[in-house]
Short mmCIF file of C-alpha atoms and ligand atoms in Angstrom, two decimals:
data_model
loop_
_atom_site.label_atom_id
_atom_site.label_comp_id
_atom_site.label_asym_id
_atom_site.label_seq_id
_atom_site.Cartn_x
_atom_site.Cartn_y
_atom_site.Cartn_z
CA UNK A 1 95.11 148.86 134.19
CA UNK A 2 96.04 151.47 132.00
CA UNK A 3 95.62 151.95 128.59
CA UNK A 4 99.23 151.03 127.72
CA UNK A 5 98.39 147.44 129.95
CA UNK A 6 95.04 146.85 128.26
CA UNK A 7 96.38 147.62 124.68
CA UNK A 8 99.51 145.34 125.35
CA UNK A 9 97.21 142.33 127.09
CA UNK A 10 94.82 142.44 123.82
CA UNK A 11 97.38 142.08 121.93
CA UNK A 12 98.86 139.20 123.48
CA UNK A 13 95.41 137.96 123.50
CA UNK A 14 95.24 138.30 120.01
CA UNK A 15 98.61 136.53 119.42
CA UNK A 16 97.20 133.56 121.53
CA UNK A 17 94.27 133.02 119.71
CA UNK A 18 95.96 133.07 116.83
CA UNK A 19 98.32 130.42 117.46
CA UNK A 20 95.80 128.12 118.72
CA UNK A 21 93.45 128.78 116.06
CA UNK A 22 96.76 128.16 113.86
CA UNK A 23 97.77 124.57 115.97
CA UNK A 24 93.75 123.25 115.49
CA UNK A 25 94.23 123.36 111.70
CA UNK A 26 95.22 120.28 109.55
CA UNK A 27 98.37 119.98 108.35
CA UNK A 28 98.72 120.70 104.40
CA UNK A 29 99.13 117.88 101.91
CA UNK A 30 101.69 119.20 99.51
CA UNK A 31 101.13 117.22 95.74
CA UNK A 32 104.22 116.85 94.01
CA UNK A 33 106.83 118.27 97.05
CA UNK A 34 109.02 116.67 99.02
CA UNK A 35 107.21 114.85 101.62
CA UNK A 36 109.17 114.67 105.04
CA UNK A 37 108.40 111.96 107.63
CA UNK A 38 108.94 112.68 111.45
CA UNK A 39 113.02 112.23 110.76
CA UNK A 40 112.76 115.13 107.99
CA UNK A 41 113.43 112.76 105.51
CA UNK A 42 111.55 111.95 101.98
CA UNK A 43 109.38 109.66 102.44
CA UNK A 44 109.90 106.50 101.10
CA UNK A 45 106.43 104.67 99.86
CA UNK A 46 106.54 104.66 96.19
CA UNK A 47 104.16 102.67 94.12
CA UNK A 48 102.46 102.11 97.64
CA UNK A 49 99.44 101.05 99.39
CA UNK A 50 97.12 102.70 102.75
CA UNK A 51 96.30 100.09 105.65
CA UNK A 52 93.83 101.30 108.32
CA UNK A 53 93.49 99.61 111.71
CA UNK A 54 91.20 101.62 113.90
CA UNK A 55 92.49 105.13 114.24
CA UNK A 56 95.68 104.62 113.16
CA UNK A 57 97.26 104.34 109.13
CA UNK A 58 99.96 102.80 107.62
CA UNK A 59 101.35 103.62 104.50
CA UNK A 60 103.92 100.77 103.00
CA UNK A 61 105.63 101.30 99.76
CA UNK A 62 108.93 100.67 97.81
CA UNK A 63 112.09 102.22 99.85
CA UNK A 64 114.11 103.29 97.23
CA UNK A 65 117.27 105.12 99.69
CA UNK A 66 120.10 105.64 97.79
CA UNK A 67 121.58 103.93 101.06
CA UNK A 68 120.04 100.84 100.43
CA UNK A 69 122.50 97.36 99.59
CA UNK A 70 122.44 97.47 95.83
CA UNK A 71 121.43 94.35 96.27
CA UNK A 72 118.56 94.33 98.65
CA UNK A 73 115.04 95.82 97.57
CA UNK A 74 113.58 97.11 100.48
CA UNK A 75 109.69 98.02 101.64
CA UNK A 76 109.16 100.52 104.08
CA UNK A 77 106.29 101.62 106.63
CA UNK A 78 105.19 104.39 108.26
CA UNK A 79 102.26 105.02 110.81
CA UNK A 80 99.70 108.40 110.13
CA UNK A 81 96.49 109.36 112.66
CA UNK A 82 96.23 112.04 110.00
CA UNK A 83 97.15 110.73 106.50
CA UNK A 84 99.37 114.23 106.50
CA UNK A 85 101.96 113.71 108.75
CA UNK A 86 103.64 110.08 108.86
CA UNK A 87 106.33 108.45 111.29
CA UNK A 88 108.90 106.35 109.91
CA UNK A 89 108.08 102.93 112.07
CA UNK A 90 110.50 100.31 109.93
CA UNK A 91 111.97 98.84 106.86
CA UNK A 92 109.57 96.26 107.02
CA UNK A 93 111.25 94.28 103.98
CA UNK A 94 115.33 94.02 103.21
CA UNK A 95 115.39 90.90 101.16
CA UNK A 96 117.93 89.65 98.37
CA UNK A 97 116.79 88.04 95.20
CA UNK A 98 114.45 85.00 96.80
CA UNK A 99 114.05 83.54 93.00
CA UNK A 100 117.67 83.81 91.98
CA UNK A 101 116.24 86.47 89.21
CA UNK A 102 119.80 88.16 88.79
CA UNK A 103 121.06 91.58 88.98
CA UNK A 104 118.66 94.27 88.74
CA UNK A 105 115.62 92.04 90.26
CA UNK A 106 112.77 94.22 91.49
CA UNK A 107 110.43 94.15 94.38
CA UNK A 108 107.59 96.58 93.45
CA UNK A 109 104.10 97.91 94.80
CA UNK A 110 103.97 96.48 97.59
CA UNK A 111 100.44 96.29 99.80
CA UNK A 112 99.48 94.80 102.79
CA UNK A 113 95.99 93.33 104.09
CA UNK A 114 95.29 92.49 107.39
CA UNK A 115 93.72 89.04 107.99
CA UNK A 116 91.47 89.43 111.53
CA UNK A 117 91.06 85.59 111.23
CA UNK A 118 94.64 84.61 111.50
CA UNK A 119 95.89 88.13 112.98
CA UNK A 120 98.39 87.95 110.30
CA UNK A 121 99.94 91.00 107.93
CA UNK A 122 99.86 89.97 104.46
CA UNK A 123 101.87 91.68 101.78
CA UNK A 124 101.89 91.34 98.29
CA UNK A 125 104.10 92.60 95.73
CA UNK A 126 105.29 92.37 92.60
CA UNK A 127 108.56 90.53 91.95
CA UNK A 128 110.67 90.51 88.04
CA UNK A 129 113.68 89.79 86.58
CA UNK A 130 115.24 93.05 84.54
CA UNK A 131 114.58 93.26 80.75
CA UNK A 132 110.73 92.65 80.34
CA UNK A 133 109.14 91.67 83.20
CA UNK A 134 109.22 88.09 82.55
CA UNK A 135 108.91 86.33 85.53
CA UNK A 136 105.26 88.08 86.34
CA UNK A 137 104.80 87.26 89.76
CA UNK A 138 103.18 87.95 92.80
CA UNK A 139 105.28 87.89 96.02
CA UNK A 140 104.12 87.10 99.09
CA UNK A 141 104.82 88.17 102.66
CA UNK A 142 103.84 87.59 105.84
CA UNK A 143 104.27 89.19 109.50
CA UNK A 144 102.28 89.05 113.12
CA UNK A 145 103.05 92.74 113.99
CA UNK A 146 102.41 95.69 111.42
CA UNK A 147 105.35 96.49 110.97
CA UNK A 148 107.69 94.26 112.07
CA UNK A 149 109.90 91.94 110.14
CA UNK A 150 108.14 90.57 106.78
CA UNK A 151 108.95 86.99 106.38
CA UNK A 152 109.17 85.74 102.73
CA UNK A 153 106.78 82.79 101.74
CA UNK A 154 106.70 82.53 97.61
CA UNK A 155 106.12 83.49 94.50
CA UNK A 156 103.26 82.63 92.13
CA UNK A 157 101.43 83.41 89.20
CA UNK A 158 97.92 84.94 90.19
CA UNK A 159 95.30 81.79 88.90
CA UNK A 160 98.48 80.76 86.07
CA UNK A 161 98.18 84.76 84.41
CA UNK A 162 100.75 87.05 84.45
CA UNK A 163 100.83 89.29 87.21
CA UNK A 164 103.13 92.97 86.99
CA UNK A 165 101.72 96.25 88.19
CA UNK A 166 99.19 95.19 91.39
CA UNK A 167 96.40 97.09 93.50
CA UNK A 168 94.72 96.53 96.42
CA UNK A 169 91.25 96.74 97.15
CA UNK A 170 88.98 95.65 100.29
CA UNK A 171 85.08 96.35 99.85
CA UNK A 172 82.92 97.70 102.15
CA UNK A 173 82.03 94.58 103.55
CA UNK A 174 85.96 93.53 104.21
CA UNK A 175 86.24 91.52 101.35
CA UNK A 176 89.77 91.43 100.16
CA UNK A 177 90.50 91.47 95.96
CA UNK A 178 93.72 91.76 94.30
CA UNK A 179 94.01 93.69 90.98
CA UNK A 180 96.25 92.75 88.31
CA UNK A 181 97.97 93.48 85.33
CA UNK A 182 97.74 90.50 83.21
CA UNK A 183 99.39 91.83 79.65
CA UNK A 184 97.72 89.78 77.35
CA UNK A 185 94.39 90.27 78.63
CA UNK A 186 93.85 93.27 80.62
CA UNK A 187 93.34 94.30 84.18
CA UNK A 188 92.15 91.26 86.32
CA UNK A 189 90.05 91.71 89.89
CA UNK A 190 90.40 88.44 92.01
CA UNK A 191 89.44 87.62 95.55
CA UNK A 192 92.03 86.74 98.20
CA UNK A 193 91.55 82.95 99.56
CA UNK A 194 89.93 83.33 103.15
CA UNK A 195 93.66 83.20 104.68
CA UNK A 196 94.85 85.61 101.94
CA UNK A 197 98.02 83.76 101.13
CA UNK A 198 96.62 82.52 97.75
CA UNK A 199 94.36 84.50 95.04
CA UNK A 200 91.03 82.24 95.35
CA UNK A 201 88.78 83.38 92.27
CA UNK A 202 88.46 85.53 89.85
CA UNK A 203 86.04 88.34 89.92
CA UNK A 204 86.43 89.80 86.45
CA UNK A 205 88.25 90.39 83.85
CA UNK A 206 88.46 94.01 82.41
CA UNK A 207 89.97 93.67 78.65
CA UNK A 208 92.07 96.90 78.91
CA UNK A 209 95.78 97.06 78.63
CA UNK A 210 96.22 99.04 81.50
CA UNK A 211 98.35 99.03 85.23
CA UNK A 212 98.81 100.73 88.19
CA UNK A 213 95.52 99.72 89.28
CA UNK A 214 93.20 101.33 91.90
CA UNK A 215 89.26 100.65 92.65
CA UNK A 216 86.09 102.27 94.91
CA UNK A 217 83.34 101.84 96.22
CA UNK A 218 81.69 105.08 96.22
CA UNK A 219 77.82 105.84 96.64
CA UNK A 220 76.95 102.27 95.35
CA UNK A 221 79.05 102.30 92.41
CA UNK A 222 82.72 100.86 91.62
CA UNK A 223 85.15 103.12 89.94
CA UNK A 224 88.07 101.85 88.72
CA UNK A 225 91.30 103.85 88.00
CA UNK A 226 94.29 102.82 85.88
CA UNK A 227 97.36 104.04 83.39
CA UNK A 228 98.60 103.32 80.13
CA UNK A 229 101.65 101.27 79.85
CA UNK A 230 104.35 103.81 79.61
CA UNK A 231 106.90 102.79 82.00
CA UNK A 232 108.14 105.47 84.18
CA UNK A 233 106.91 108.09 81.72
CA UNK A 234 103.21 109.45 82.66
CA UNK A 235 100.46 109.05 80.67
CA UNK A 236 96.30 110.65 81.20
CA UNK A 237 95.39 107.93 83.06
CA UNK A 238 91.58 106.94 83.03
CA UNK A 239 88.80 105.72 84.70
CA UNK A 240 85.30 103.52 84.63
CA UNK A 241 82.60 102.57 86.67
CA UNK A 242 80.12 99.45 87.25
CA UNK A 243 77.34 98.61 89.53
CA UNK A 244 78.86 95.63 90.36
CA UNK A 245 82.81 94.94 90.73
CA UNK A 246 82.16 92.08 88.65
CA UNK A 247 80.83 94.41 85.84
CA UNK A 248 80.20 95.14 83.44
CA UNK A 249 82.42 97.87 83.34
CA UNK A 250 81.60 101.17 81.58
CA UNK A 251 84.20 102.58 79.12
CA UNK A 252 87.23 104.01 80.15
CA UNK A 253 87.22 107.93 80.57
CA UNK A 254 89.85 110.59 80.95
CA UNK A 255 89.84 111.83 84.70
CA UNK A 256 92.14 114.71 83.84
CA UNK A 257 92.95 117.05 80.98
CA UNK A 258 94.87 114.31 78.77
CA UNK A 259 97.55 117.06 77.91
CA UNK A 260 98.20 117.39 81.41
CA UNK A 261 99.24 113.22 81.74
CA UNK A 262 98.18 113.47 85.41
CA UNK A 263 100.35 116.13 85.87
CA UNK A 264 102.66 113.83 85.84
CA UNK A 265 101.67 110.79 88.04
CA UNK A 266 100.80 107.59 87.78
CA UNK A 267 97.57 105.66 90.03
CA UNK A 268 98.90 103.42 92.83
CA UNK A 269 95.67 103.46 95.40
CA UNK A 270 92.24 105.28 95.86
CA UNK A 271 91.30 105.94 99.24
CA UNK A 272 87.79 106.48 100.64
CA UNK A 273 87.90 108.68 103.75
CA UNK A 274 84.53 108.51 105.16
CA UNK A 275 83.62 111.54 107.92
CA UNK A 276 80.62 113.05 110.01
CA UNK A 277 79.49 115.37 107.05
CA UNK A 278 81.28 113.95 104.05
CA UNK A 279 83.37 111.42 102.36
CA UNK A 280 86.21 112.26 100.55
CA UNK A 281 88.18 110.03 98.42
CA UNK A 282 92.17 110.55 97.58
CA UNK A 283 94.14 109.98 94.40
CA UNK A 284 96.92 108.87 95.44
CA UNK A 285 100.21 107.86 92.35
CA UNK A 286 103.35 108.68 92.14
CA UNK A 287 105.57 111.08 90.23
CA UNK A 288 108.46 108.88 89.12
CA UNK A 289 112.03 109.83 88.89
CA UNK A 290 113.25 107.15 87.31
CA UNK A 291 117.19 108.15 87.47
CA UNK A 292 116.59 109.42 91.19
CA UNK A 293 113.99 106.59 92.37
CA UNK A 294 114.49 107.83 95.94
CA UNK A 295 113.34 111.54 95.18
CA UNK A 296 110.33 110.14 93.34
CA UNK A 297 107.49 112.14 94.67
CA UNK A 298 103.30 111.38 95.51
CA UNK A 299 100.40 113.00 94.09
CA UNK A 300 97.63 112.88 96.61
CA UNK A 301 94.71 114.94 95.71
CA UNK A 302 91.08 114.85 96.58
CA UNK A 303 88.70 113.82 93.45
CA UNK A 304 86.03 115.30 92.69
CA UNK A 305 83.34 112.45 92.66
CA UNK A 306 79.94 110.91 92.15
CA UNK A 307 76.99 110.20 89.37
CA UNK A 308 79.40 108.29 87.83
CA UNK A 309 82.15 110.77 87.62
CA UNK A 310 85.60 110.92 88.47
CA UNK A 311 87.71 114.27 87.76
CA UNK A 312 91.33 114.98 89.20
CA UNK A 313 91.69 118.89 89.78
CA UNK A 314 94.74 120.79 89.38
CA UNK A 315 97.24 119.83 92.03
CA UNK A 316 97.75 122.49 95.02
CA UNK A 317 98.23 121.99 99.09
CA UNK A 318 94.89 120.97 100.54
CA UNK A 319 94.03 120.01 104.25
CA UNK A 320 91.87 116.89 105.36
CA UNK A 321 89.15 116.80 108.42
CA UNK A 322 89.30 113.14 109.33
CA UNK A 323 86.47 113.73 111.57
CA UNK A 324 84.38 115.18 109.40
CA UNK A 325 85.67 113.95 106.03
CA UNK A 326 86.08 117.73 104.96
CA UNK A 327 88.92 119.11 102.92
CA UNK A 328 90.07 122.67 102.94
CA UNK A 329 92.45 124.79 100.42
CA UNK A 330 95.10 126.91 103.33
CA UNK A 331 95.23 130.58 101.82
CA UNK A 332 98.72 130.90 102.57
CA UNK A 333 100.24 127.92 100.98
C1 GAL B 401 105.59 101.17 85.34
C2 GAL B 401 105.07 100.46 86.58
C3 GAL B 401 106.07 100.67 87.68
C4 GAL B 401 107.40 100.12 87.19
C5 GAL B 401 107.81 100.78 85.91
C6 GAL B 401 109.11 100.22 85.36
O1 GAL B 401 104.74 101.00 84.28
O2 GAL B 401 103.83 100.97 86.95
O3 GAL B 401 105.62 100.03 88.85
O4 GAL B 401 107.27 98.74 86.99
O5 GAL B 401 106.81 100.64 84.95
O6 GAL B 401 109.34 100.67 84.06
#
C-alpha cells in the first residue's frame, strides 16, 4: 500500500467507527418538540399513561387527530423497547358518547393496567359532560390483547366521590391504585379490586385541591406529584412525600422554579426506570394546546431525586440507557 491507500483506508476507517459509534447511541428525547412515531406523525398520547410488559412499553393516551369523527373520542397506543422511539400499533378506543352526555363529551387520561390473573387489559379514563365536569366519572375498558379493540363496560363514581383528572400507579409489589381528583376533598389513592374492574378501598385521602396526579416509589419513600386546577393553562406544579402511600403525607413543595409553571406542562405519570447502575425516574405531562389539542406536546424529563427531594431541571434533549438506567445530555442537540 502506498501512502495515498493507507491515508484513504484510515480514513474510511475513521468514518466507520464513527457511524457505529453514532448507531450504538440512544436516541434523544426532545421535551416540548414535536414527537414523531414510526409513520412521522405527532404522536398522539396526551394526558397519557406507560404500561410495561417485559421488554416491551406501551404508551396509551388521548388521540386528539384533527381527523378524528367529531363525534368519536378516541385513545391511542403505541409500542417503545426504548421509551424514545414509539410505533403507532392502534386506535385502541373510537367510541361515541356511551352515557348520552351530549355534544362536546370527553374521554380523557386514559391508563391501562394489566391484570396477570384474568390476562385482561384494563383501562380507565375519565368520562364528562361539557360545562363543569359534572358527571365525574371513571370509565372503564376492557380488552384481551394490548392493543386491540377496547370494549366499553361502564361508568362509575370511584367509592360514590367525584372522580375528574386520574393517575395510575402500581407499587413495587404489583399492587394496582387509582388516583383521583375528588374536588371537594382533594386527591384520593384507592386500590383496584383484585379483577381491577371496580376501585376496592381507599388508601388515603390527601386534602389538596390538586389533579393530574402521578406517584413513586423511590428509595423507600412515596412521592407524589400533582397541579393546580388551572384548566389547560399551566401552573408550578408540586410535590410531597410519605413513608407510607397511606401517609401521612408531607407538605406540598415546588419541584420547579414557580415562575417557570413547569415550563409549561402539566403531570400526567412518573416513571421509575430501574437499570444495572442506576434508576432514573421520568416526568412525564403534557404541554397543552388547547385550540390545537392534536399539536399538544410532552414534557419528559429526568428528575433529579432522592432524600426526600424532587426537582425538575430545565428542559433540553437527553438520552436514556435502559440497561443501565443512565441518562446522557447529546452535545450536538
Ligand atoms: C385540566 C385537566 C385536563 C383537562 C382540562 C380541561 O385541568 O388536567 O385533563 O380536563 O383541565 O380544561
Amino acid at each position: 500500500m502506498n501512502m495515498k491507500t493507507i491515508r484513504i483506508v484510515a480514513a474510511a476507517a475513521i468514518f466507520v467507527t464513527a457511524q457505529c459509534s453514532r448507531a450504538a447511541e440512544p436516541p434523544v428525547i426532545r421535551p416540548g418538540e414535536v414527537w414523531p412515531d414510526d409513520r412521522g406523525q405527532h404522536v398522539q398520547a396526551h394526558g397519557g399513561g406507560i404500561l410495561q410488559l417485559g421488554g416491551a412499553y406501551y404508551w396509551f393516551g388521548e388521540d386528539r387527530s384533527a381527523t378524528n369523527a367529531r363525534i368519536a373520542r378516541c385513545v391511542a397506543c403505541y409500542s417503545s423497547t426504548n421509551l424514545a422511539q414509539w410505533t403507532f400499533r392502534h386506535q385502541v378506543v373510537r367510541l361515541t358518547d356511551p352515557e348520552n352526555l351530549g355534544r362536546g363529551w370527553v374521554l380523557e387520561r386514559p391508563k391501562v393496567f394489566y391484570n396477570t390473573h384474568a390476562k385482561k387489559f384494563v383501562m380507565y379514563a375519565h368520562i364528562d359532560g361539557r360545562g363543569g365536569y359534572k358527571f365525574a366519572r371513571v370509565a372503564v375498558f376492557t380488552c384481551d390483547t394490548v392493543d386491540g379493540d377496547y370494549v366499553y363496560l361502564k361508568s362509575f363514581r370511584p367509592l360514590g366521590h367525584e372522580s375528574r383528572d386520574i393517575g395510575q400507579f402500581v407499587d413495587d409489589d404489583g399492587t394496582a391504585y387509582l388516583i383521583f381528583e375528588d374536588r371537594p376533598f382533594g386527591f384520593r389513592i384507592a386500590k383496584l379490586s383484585d379483577d381491577y374492574l371496580t376501585v376496592e378501598k381507599e388508601i388515603c385521602l390527601i386534602p389538596e385541591h390538586m389533579e393530574g396526579g402521578a406517584l413513586v416509589h423511590y428509595q423507600g419513600l412515596y412521592y407524589i406529584v400533582g397541579s393546580a386546577l388551572t384548566g389547560w393553562n399551566p401552573n408550578p406544579n408540586k410535590y410531597a412525600t410519605a413513608k407510607s402511600i397511606a401517609g401521612p403525607w408531607s407538605e406540598f413543595k415546588d419541584l420547579a422554579p414557580p415562575d417557570k409553571n413547569t415550563y409549561g406542562a402539566q403531570s400526567t405519570m412518573l416513571w421509575k426506570v430501574t437499570g444495572a447502575k442506576t434508576t432514573t425516574v421520568i416526568f412525564m405531562g403534557d404541554i397543552w394546546k388547547p385550540e390545537a389539542q392534536w399539536d399538544s406536546r410532552y414534557l419528559w424529563i429526568p428528575l433529579q431525586i432522592g432524600d426526600g427531594k424532587l426537582w425538575l431541571p430545565e428542559p433540553k434533549p437527553w438520552t436514556l440507557d435502559l440497561k443501565t438506567g443512565e441518562v446522557g445530555f447529546p452535545k450536538s442537540q
